[in-house]
Every structure is written in structure tokens, then in C-alpha cells.
Amino acid sequence: MQIPTTAWLVLIAFLAVVLALDLFVIHRRATVISIKEAAVWSVVWVALGLGFCGLLLIWQGPVLAEEYLAGYLIEKSLSVDNIFVFALIFGYFGIPDRYQHRVLMWGIVGALAMRAVFILVGAALLDAFHATIYVFGALLLLTAVKVLRHGAAQVHPDRNIVLRALRRVVPVTDRLHGQRLFVRMNGAWAATPLLAALIVIETTDVVFAVDSIPAIFAVTQNTFIVFAANAFSLLGMRAAYFLISGAARRFRHLQTGLGVILAGVGAKLLLTDVYKVPVWASLTFIITVLAVTFAVSWRETRVPDAALRLGGASDAAQAETASRQGCEQRTGPGPRSGFEDGSGSELAEGAPHR
């Protein structure tokens, strides 16, 4: 189905305005994003993504809306995996929380540009060579096997080719200079660790795009839908990062779920000339796999959390008992060893203290 040029211009203009507001108005200053703020923005971005689906339903009918929703869910689920990798990158370069937002937003800008190129090239290859669809399908199956066998992706920024090339061109400082990517030192320009982290994130996203773009082409070959699904999933990545980056262990079966989804859409591509899987079936499959993945992960993390809380309560009770016994044993007017608090009372030697 042909999408008018006006729709492309409106979508690109909307994305440009949203990104400009976020970078230069709403989050102009370097601040730590709280869990509450991240949760609110996550709801906003998801609402915008689903709202676009509703707009497509009204404007173009259920087929394109279903294709967009299936692609959006694929990209959204794959972006959760990206978040944990980005957390490792920030940890490697020692980027404080208050500066991570700026790096992520510039990363999203770059990712949108690069994925637009990937989408156009992929669509051109599919249009010119029908056999490309089998290449994409085989690539997705290989990726699925790799994900299922090896689990989470490994990050080695020190081996990044682009970063090593940058260091040959300009020096990289060993400390931050606010939110600046470049700084002038001794009459010459130098890159800051923020730029180094941004480069590694951008090049890592290229690797992710090699998986995600063929996956969404398995659902739809409409370039407008592919780009829109990528764009709206990327817009919410920054808020999602601050919301769940520290909760990797709660998504212990995410890799399995992603492997199953990639295998499913890869098989769909390989069976294109044999049987055309309906869009609603693909959508149902993706939702089911994600629901089972998160349900099983949530259930398995409940028991350890409960045990941890009980263990913490037990330890606290034991500490309180030890402290009370220590205080009861201290008698007599002589000097007593211990630590005095601000009120002149003392903590028994050996009793837990903060």
C-alpha cells in the first residue's frame, strides 16, 4: 500500500520536534532521572506509540495497524535487551547517571538516521532480489540460535574499531567536562568520555539493527510502517533504560523469549513462498511469547525476593537481640569500650552499628 509523501513529512517533522524538545528544553540541564520520572515518560512514549497505531487503524484500516503493532512489539522487546548492554557501556566508561540521558538521546538521533538507511537498503534489496527474503530468514534463524545458546550479548568497548580509529585522530580525555562531547585543551580539540560512550552505543546499535530490521520485514515490507515502528520504539528507549536498567535479573528469561521470536519470524520469512502467515497470527505469537517470558521471569524472581526480605528481617532481629544482650551485660561504673553517639549513649563493642 502506497503511503503519501505528506505522511512521511509529518512523521519526520513530529520526530524532529519531539527530539528537539527533549534535548534542548525538557532535559536541557544534566539531572539524574528518577524512577518516578522514568515511569511517567515510559507511559507517555508507549501511549504515543499505541496512539499512532490507533491513528493508522482509522486512516488506513486494520491491516496496516496490525502490521505496525506487531513490528512495534518486536522492536520494543529487542530494545529491552539493548538496555542492559547500554548499562554495561556506561559502567565501562564511568558515565554518571546525570549525563547518561544526554548520551542516550544523541544515540537515539543517530540510531534513527542509521536505521532509516538500513530500512531503505533492505527494502530495495527485497524489491530487486526476491532471494533476499531467504537471506534475512536464515540470518534471523542463526541469530536466534546464537541468542538461545549464548544468552546476553557481550560488550568489549576496548575492541571497538570505530573508537580505536577515533583515538588515532583525536585524543580522548580521562575525565568528564560536563555534558560536552568535545573540549579544547592546550589549543587542540579532544574528545570526552561522553563521546567515546556515544560512539560505542551507536556502533553497537548497528549490530542490533542487523537483527531487528530483518525481523520487522518478516511482519511487513511497508517501509513507512517499518520506520514508524522503529522510531516509536526508539523514542521510549531512554525512559525505559532509567526504569529497568538495574533490574536485569528480573528478566532472566528475556533471551529465551527473544530467541523464540527471532526463530519464529525467521521461519515465517523462509516459508513466504509456501504459506503466507496472517499478520494477526504473527501478532498473537509475539504477544504470547512476551507474556509467557515476563510471567515466568516475574514468578521465578518473586521467591528469591521473598527469601531475601525474610533473611533481612531475620538478620535485623538477631542484630537487635545481640545489641540488647550487649547492653544488659554492661554493668559497673568503670570505663567501657564502645562508640558514643551524639547523645552520649554508647554502642556495645561487637554490636552492629551504622
Short mmCIF file of C-alpha atoms in Angstrom, two decimals:
data_model
loop_
_atom_site.label_atom_id
_atom_site.label_comp_id
_atom_site.label_asym_id
_atom_site.label_seq_id
_atom_site.Cartn_x
_atom_site.Cartn_y
_atom_site.Cartn_z
CA MET A 1 0.00 0.00 0.00
CA GLN A 2 1.46 3.35 -1.09
CA ILE A 3 1.87 5.91 1.68
CA PRO A 4 1.70 9.56 0.53
CA THR A 5 4.80 11.72 0.86
CA THR A 6 2.87 14.07 3.15
CA ALA A 7 2.59 11.32 5.76
CA TRP A 8 6.37 10.81 5.69
CA LEU A 9 6.99 14.55 6.11
CA VAL A 10 4.52 14.80 9.00
CA LEU A 11 6.07 11.81 10.80
CA ILE A 12 9.65 13.09 10.36
CA ALA A 13 8.65 16.60 11.47
CA PHE A 14 6.93 15.16 14.56
CA LEU A 15 10.02 13.15 15.48
CA ALA A 16 12.29 16.17 14.98
CA VAL A 17 10.13 18.37 17.22
CA VAL A 18 9.88 15.72 19.95
CA LEU A 19 13.63 15.08 20.00
CA ALA A 20 14.46 18.81 19.97
CA LEU A 21 12.10 19.47 22.89
CA ASP A 22 13.58 16.59 24.88
CA LEU A 23 17.22 17.55 24.22
CA PHE A 24 17.10 21.34 24.41
CA VAL A 25 14.08 22.20 26.55
CA ILE A 26 12.76 19.47 28.87
CA HIS A 27 16.10 17.87 29.75
CA ARG A 28 18.43 20.74 28.89
CA ARG A 29 20.26 20.50 32.21
CA ALA A 30 22.14 17.47 33.47
CA THR A 31 19.99 15.85 36.15
CA VAL A 32 19.50 12.36 37.48
CA ILE A 33 16.33 10.78 36.07
CA SER A 34 14.32 9.32 38.94
CA ILE A 35 12.39 6.06 38.73
CA LYS A 36 9.14 8.00 39.01
CA GLU A 37 10.03 10.37 36.17
CA ALA A 38 11.22 7.46 34.02
CA ALA A 39 7.95 5.61 34.67
CA VAL A 40 5.88 8.67 33.69
CA TRP A 41 7.85 9.18 30.48
CA SER A 42 7.66 5.47 29.67
CA VAL A 43 3.87 5.69 29.87
CA VAL A 44 3.92 8.79 27.64
CA TRP A 45 6.08 7.14 24.95
CA VAL A 46 4.07 3.90 24.98
CA ALA A 47 0.85 5.94 24.76
CA LEU A 48 2.25 7.78 21.73
CA GLY A 49 3.29 4.51 20.09
CA LEU A 50 -0.11 2.91 20.64
CA GLY A 51 -1.84 6.15 19.69
CA PHE A 52 -0.08 6.03 16.33
CA CYS A 53 -1.45 2.51 15.93
CA GLY A 54 -4.96 3.86 16.56
CA LEU A 55 -4.36 6.61 14.01
CA LEU A 56 -3.31 4.02 11.43
CA LEU A 57 -6.43 1.99 12.20
CA ILE A 58 -8.65 4.99 11.47
CA TRP A 59 -6.63 6.20 8.49
CA GLN A 60 -5.61 3.01 6.66
CA GLY A 61 -7.62 0.22 8.25
CA PRO A 62 -6.79 -2.84 10.38
CA VAL A 63 -4.13 -4.45 8.15
CA LEU A 64 -1.51 -1.70 8.45
CA ALA A 65 -2.43 -1.16 12.11
CA GLU A 66 -1.80 -4.84 12.88
CA GLU A 67 1.47 -4.81 10.95
CA TYR A 68 2.63 -1.73 12.84
CA LEU A 69 1.67 -3.17 16.23
CA ALA A 70 3.46 -6.45 15.53
CA GLY A 71 6.59 -4.59 14.39
CA TYR A 72 6.40 -2.21 17.35
CA LEU A 73 6.27 -5.12 19.80
CA ILE A 74 9.23 -6.82 18.11
CA GLU A 75 11.33 -3.66 18.26
CA LYS A 76 10.22 -2.88 21.81
CA SER A 77 11.15 -6.34 23.08
CA LEU A 78 14.54 -6.23 21.32
CA SER A 79 15.20 -2.77 22.79
CA VAL A 80 14.90 -4.19 26.32
CA ASP A 81 17.87 -6.41 25.54
CA ASN A 82 19.76 -3.35 24.24
CA ILE A 83 19.18 -1.53 27.52
CA PHE A 84 21.27 -3.97 29.53
CA VAL A 85 24.11 -3.65 27.02
CA PHE A 86 23.98 0.15 27.27
CA ALA A 87 24.21 -0.14 31.06
CA LEU A 88 27.43 -2.13 30.65
CA ILE A 89 28.84 0.52 28.31
CA PHE A 90 28.10 3.34 30.75
CA GLY A 91 29.69 1.32 33.53
CA TYR A 92 32.82 0.72 31.44
CA PHE A 93 33.33 4.44 30.78
CA GLY A 94 32.20 5.51 34.25
CA ILE A 95 29.45 7.83 32.98
CA PRO A 96 27.43 9.26 35.93
CA ASP A 97 23.65 8.94 35.89
CA ARG A 98 23.09 12.66 35.35
CA TYR A 99 24.93 12.57 31.99
CA GLN A 100 23.55 9.30 30.65
CA HIS A 101 20.32 10.88 29.39
CA ARG A 102 22.15 13.20 27.01
CA VAL A 103 24.24 10.35 25.57
CA LEU A 104 21.14 8.19 25.09
CA MET A 105 19.19 10.94 23.35
CA TRP A 106 22.01 11.66 20.90
CA GLY A 107 22.27 7.90 20.47
CA ILE A 108 18.59 7.76 19.54
CA VAL A 109 19.07 10.53 16.96
CA GLY A 110 21.93 8.61 15.38
CA ALA A 111 20.06 5.31 15.57
CA LEU A 112 17.05 6.80 13.75
CA ALA A 113 19.29 8.02 10.92
CA MET A 114 21.19 4.75 10.61
CA ARG A 115 18.08 2.59 10.77
CA ALA A 116 16.40 4.72 8.11
CA VAL A 117 19.33 3.85 5.84
CA PHE A 118 19.11 0.17 6.79
CA ILE A 119 15.38 0.15 6.06
CA LEU A 120 15.75 1.80 2.65
CA VAL A 121 18.58 -0.57 1.68
CA GLY A 122 16.66 -3.61 2.95
CA ALA A 123 13.51 -2.60 1.09
CA ALA A 124 15.50 -2.00 -2.11
CA LEU A 125 17.13 -5.43 -1.84
CA LEU A 126 13.80 -7.15 -1.23
CA ASP A 127 12.30 -5.35 -4.21
CA ALA A 128 15.22 -6.13 -6.55
CA PHE A 129 16.09 -9.65 -5.39
CA HIS A 130 13.37 -11.91 -4.09
CA ALA A 131 16.01 -14.29 -2.71
CA THR A 132 16.92 -11.60 -0.14
CA ILE A 133 13.96 -12.72 1.89
CA TYR A 134 15.62 -16.12 2.39
CA VAL A 135 18.88 -14.44 3.38
CA PHE A 136 17.01 -12.43 6.01
CA GLY A 137 15.22 -15.54 7.21
CA ALA A 138 18.44 -17.54 7.53
CA LEU A 139 20.13 -14.60 9.31
CA LEU A 140 17.29 -14.46 11.86
CA LEU A 141 17.47 -18.21 12.49
CA LEU A 142 21.23 -18.03 13.04
CA THR A 143 20.77 -15.10 15.39
CA ALA A 144 18.04 -16.98 17.27
CA VAL A 145 20.35 -19.96 17.77
CA LYS A 146 23.12 -17.67 18.96
CA VAL A 147 20.80 -15.92 21.44
CA LEU A 148 19.40 -19.20 22.77
CA ARG A 149 22.86 -20.77 23.16
CA HIS A 150 24.93 -17.88 24.43
CA GLY A 151 22.44 -15.63 26.23
CA ALA A 152 23.12 -11.94 26.76
CA ALA A 153 25.39 -10.04 24.40
CA GLN A 154 28.96 -9.34 25.48
CA VAL A 155 30.37 -5.85 25.20
CA HIS A 156 34.07 -5.09 24.68
CA PRO A 157 34.43 -1.31 24.12
CA ASP A 158 38.22 -1.59 24.07
CA ARG A 159 37.90 -3.69 20.89
CA ASN A 160 35.54 -1.25 19.13
CA ILE A 161 37.07 -0.43 15.74
CA VAL A 162 35.43 3.00 15.42
CA LEU A 163 36.53 4.03 18.92
CA ARG A 164 40.08 2.92 18.23
CA ALA A 165 40.06 4.93 14.99
CA LEU A 166 38.79 8.00 16.89
CA ARG A 167 41.66 7.73 19.36
CA ARG A 168 44.10 7.80 16.46
CA VAL A 169 42.56 11.05 15.17
CA VAL A 170 41.88 12.99 18.39
CA PRO A 171 42.92 12.35 22.00
CA VAL A 172 40.27 11.23 24.48
CA THR A 173 40.37 12.86 27.90
CA ASP A 174 40.37 10.73 31.02
CA ARG A 175 37.76 12.86 32.78
CA LEU A 176 34.37 14.37 32.02
CA HIS A 177 33.74 18.02 31.15
CA GLY A 178 30.07 18.39 31.93
CA GLN A 179 27.77 17.41 29.06
CA ARG A 180 30.29 18.34 26.39
CA LEU A 181 31.35 15.78 23.79
CA PHE A 182 34.42 17.80 22.77
CA VAL A 183 36.67 20.09 24.79
CA ARG A 184 39.54 22.34 23.77
CA MET A 185 42.75 21.58 25.69
CA ASN A 186 46.14 23.21 25.10
CA GLY A 187 44.94 24.71 21.85
CA ALA A 188 43.68 21.41 20.40
CA TRP A 189 40.34 19.63 20.40
CA ALA A 190 39.93 16.46 22.44
CA ALA A 191 37.02 14.05 22.82
CA THR A 192 35.48 13.40 26.22
CA PRO A 193 34.39 10.01 27.63
CA LEU A 194 30.80 11.00 26.73
CA LEU A 195 31.69 10.94 23.04
CA ALA A 196 33.52 7.63 23.47
CA ALA A 197 30.45 6.10 25.11
CA LEU A 198 28.20 7.55 22.40
CA ILE A 199 30.34 6.03 19.64
CA VAL A 200 30.28 2.59 21.24
CA ILE A 201 26.50 2.82 21.71
CA GLU A 202 25.97 3.87 18.09
CA THR A 203 28.15 1.11 16.66
CA THR A 204 26.53 -1.43 18.98
CA ASP A 205 23.12 -0.33 17.71
CA VAL A 206 24.27 -1.07 14.16
CA VAL A 207 24.78 -4.69 15.24
CA PHE A 208 21.34 -4.71 16.85
CA ALA A 209 19.79 -3.28 13.68
CA VAL A 210 21.13 -6.21 11.67
CA ASP A 211 18.81 -8.39 13.77
CA SER A 212 15.84 -6.08 14.25
CA ILE A 213 15.35 -4.77 10.70
CA PRO A 214 15.05 -8.23 9.08
CA ALA A 215 12.77 -9.25 11.96
CA ILE A 216 10.28 -6.48 11.26
CA PHE A 217 10.48 -7.11 7.50
CA ALA A 218 9.10 -10.55 8.34
CA VAL A 219 5.93 -8.82 9.52
CA THR A 220 5.61 -6.07 6.92
CA GLN A 221 7.55 -4.79 3.91
CA ASN A 222 5.89 -1.38 4.02
CA THR A 223 8.83 0.96 4.64
CA PHE A 224 6.63 3.58 6.31
CA ILE A 225 5.38 1.06 8.87
CA VAL A 226 8.88 -0.36 9.42
CA PHE A 227 10.33 3.10 10.05
CA ALA A 228 7.45 4.23 12.27
CA ALA A 229 7.66 1.09 14.43
CA ASN A 230 11.42 1.58 14.82
CA ALA A 231 11.04 5.29 15.58
CA PHE A 232 8.39 4.96 18.29
CA SER A 233 10.20 2.05 19.95
CA LEU A 234 13.46 4.06 19.99
CA LEU A 235 11.76 7.15 21.44
CA GLY A 236 10.80 5.19 24.53
CA MET A 237 14.20 3.54 24.98
CA ARG A 238 15.68 6.36 27.05
CA ALA A 239 12.91 6.32 29.66
CA ALA A 240 12.87 2.52 29.66
CA TYR A 241 16.61 2.49 30.32
CA PHE A 242 16.30 4.51 33.54
CA LEU A 243 13.29 2.45 34.56
CA ILE A 244 14.66 -1.08 34.17
CA SER A 245 18.45 -0.91 33.64
CA GLY A 246 19.06 -2.06 37.19
CA ALA A 247 16.59 -4.93 37.01
CA ALA A 248 18.39 -7.29 34.63
CA ARG A 249 17.95 -10.27 36.92
CA ARG A 250 14.18 -9.84 36.80
CA PHE A 251 14.26 -10.57 33.05
CA ARG A 252 16.21 -13.80 33.30
CA HIS A 253 14.19 -15.48 30.52
CA LEU A 254 14.21 -12.50 28.17
CA GLN A 255 16.93 -14.03 25.99
CA THR A 256 14.91 -17.21 25.58
CA GLY A 257 11.82 -15.23 24.59
CA LEU A 258 13.74 -13.11 22.09
CA GLY A 259 15.35 -16.24 20.62
CA VAL A 260 11.93 -17.82 20.13
CA ILE A 261 10.53 -14.67 18.50
CA LEU A 262 13.51 -14.33 16.15
CA ALA A 263 13.24 -18.01 15.22
CA GLY A 264 9.50 -17.63 14.58
CA VAL A 265 9.78 -14.59 12.31
CA GLY A 266 12.79 -16.15 10.57
CA ALA A 267 10.75 -19.27 9.79
CA LYS A 268 7.94 -17.02 8.56
CA LEU A 269 10.30 -15.42 6.04
CA LEU A 270 11.62 -18.78 4.84
CA LEU A 271 8.05 -20.04 4.33
CA THR A 272 6.93 -16.95 2.41
CA ASP A 273 6.54 -18.80 -0.91
CA VAL A 274 4.98 -21.85 0.74
CA TYR A 275 2.46 -20.36 3.15
CA LYS A 276 1.66 -16.74 3.96
CA VAL A 277 1.23 -16.42 7.71
CA PRO A 278 -1.55 -13.90 8.53
CA VAL A 279 -0.50 -10.73 10.33
CA TRP A 280 -2.89 -11.45 13.20
CA ALA A 281 -1.21 -14.84 13.73
CA SER A 282 2.24 -13.19 13.90
CA LEU A 283 0.90 -10.59 16.33
CA THR A 284 -0.68 -13.27 18.53
CA PHE A 285 2.54 -15.29 18.51
CA ILE A 286 4.67 -12.30 19.56
CA ILE A 287 2.29 -11.23 22.34
CA THR A 288 2.04 -14.80 23.67
CA VAL A 289 5.80 -15.34 23.77
CA LEU A 290 6.39 -11.99 25.50
CA ALA A 291 3.61 -12.62 28.01
CA VAL A 292 4.93 -16.09 28.91
CA THR A 293 8.52 -14.81 29.09
CA PHE A 294 7.74 -11.97 31.50
CA ALA A 295 5.27 -14.07 33.54
CA VAL A 296 7.79 -16.87 34.11
CA SER A 297 10.58 -14.40 34.88
CA TRP A 298 8.40 -12.49 37.35
CA ARG A 299 7.27 -15.68 39.06
CA GLU A 300 10.80 -17.01 39.49
CA THR A 301 12.13 -13.74 40.90
CA ARG A 302 9.34 -13.49 43.50
CA VAL A 303 10.64 -16.40 45.60
CA PRO A 304 14.26 -15.14 45.89
CA ASP A 305 12.99 -11.65 46.70
CA ALA A 306 10.70 -13.02 49.41
CA ALA A 307 13.53 -15.12 50.84
CA LEU A 308 15.81 -12.08 50.79
CA ARG A 309 13.28 -9.99 52.68
CA LEU A 310 12.77 -12.76 55.26
CA GLY A 311 16.52 -13.20 55.59
CA GLY A 312 16.98 -9.48 56.04
CA ALA A 313 14.28 -9.36 58.70
CA SER A 314 15.85 -12.34 60.50
CA ASP A 315 19.30 -10.73 60.42
CA ALA A 316 17.88 -7.49 61.77
CA ALA A 317 16.13 -9.35 64.61
CA GLN A 318 19.33 -11.19 65.50
CA ALA A 319 21.30 -7.95 65.48
CA GLU A 320 18.76 -6.28 67.73
CA THR A 321 18.89 -9.20 70.18
CA ALA A 322 22.70 -9.13 70.22
CA SER A 323 22.68 -5.40 70.83
CA ARG A 324 20.18 -5.72 73.67
CA GLN A 325 22.17 -8.53 75.30
CA GLY A 326 25.37 -6.49 74.99
CA CYS A 327 23.75 -3.55 76.70
CA GLU A 328 22.38 -5.73 79.51
CA GLN A 329 25.83 -7.18 80.16
CA ARG A 330 27.45 -3.77 80.64
CA THR A 331 27.35 -3.01 84.39
CA GLY A 332 29.51 -1.14 86.79
CA PRO A 333 30.74 2.45 86.89
CA GLY A 334 34.12 1.85 85.21
CA PRO A 335 35.06 2.94 81.68
CA ARG A 336 33.52 0.87 78.86
CA SER A 337 34.82 0.36 75.38
CA GLY A 338 32.46 1.24 72.56
CA PHE A 339 31.34 4.06 70.20
CA GLU A 340 29.47 7.04 71.54
CA ASP A 341 26.58 8.51 69.62
CA GLY A 342 25.62 12.14 69.61
CA SER A 343 23.54 11.86 72.78
CA GLY A 344 26.29 10.41 74.98
CA SER A 345 24.91 6.86 74.95
CA GLU A 346 27.21 4.08 73.82
CA LEU A 347 27.04 1.16 71.47
CA ALA A 348 28.33 -2.08 72.92
CA GLU A 349 31.55 -3.39 71.49
CA GLY A 350 30.72 -6.07 68.94
CA ALA A 351 27.14 -4.91 68.48
CA PRO A 352 26.18 -3.85 64.96
CA HIS A 353 26.32 -0.12 64.35
CA ARG A 354 25.72 2.18 61.37
#
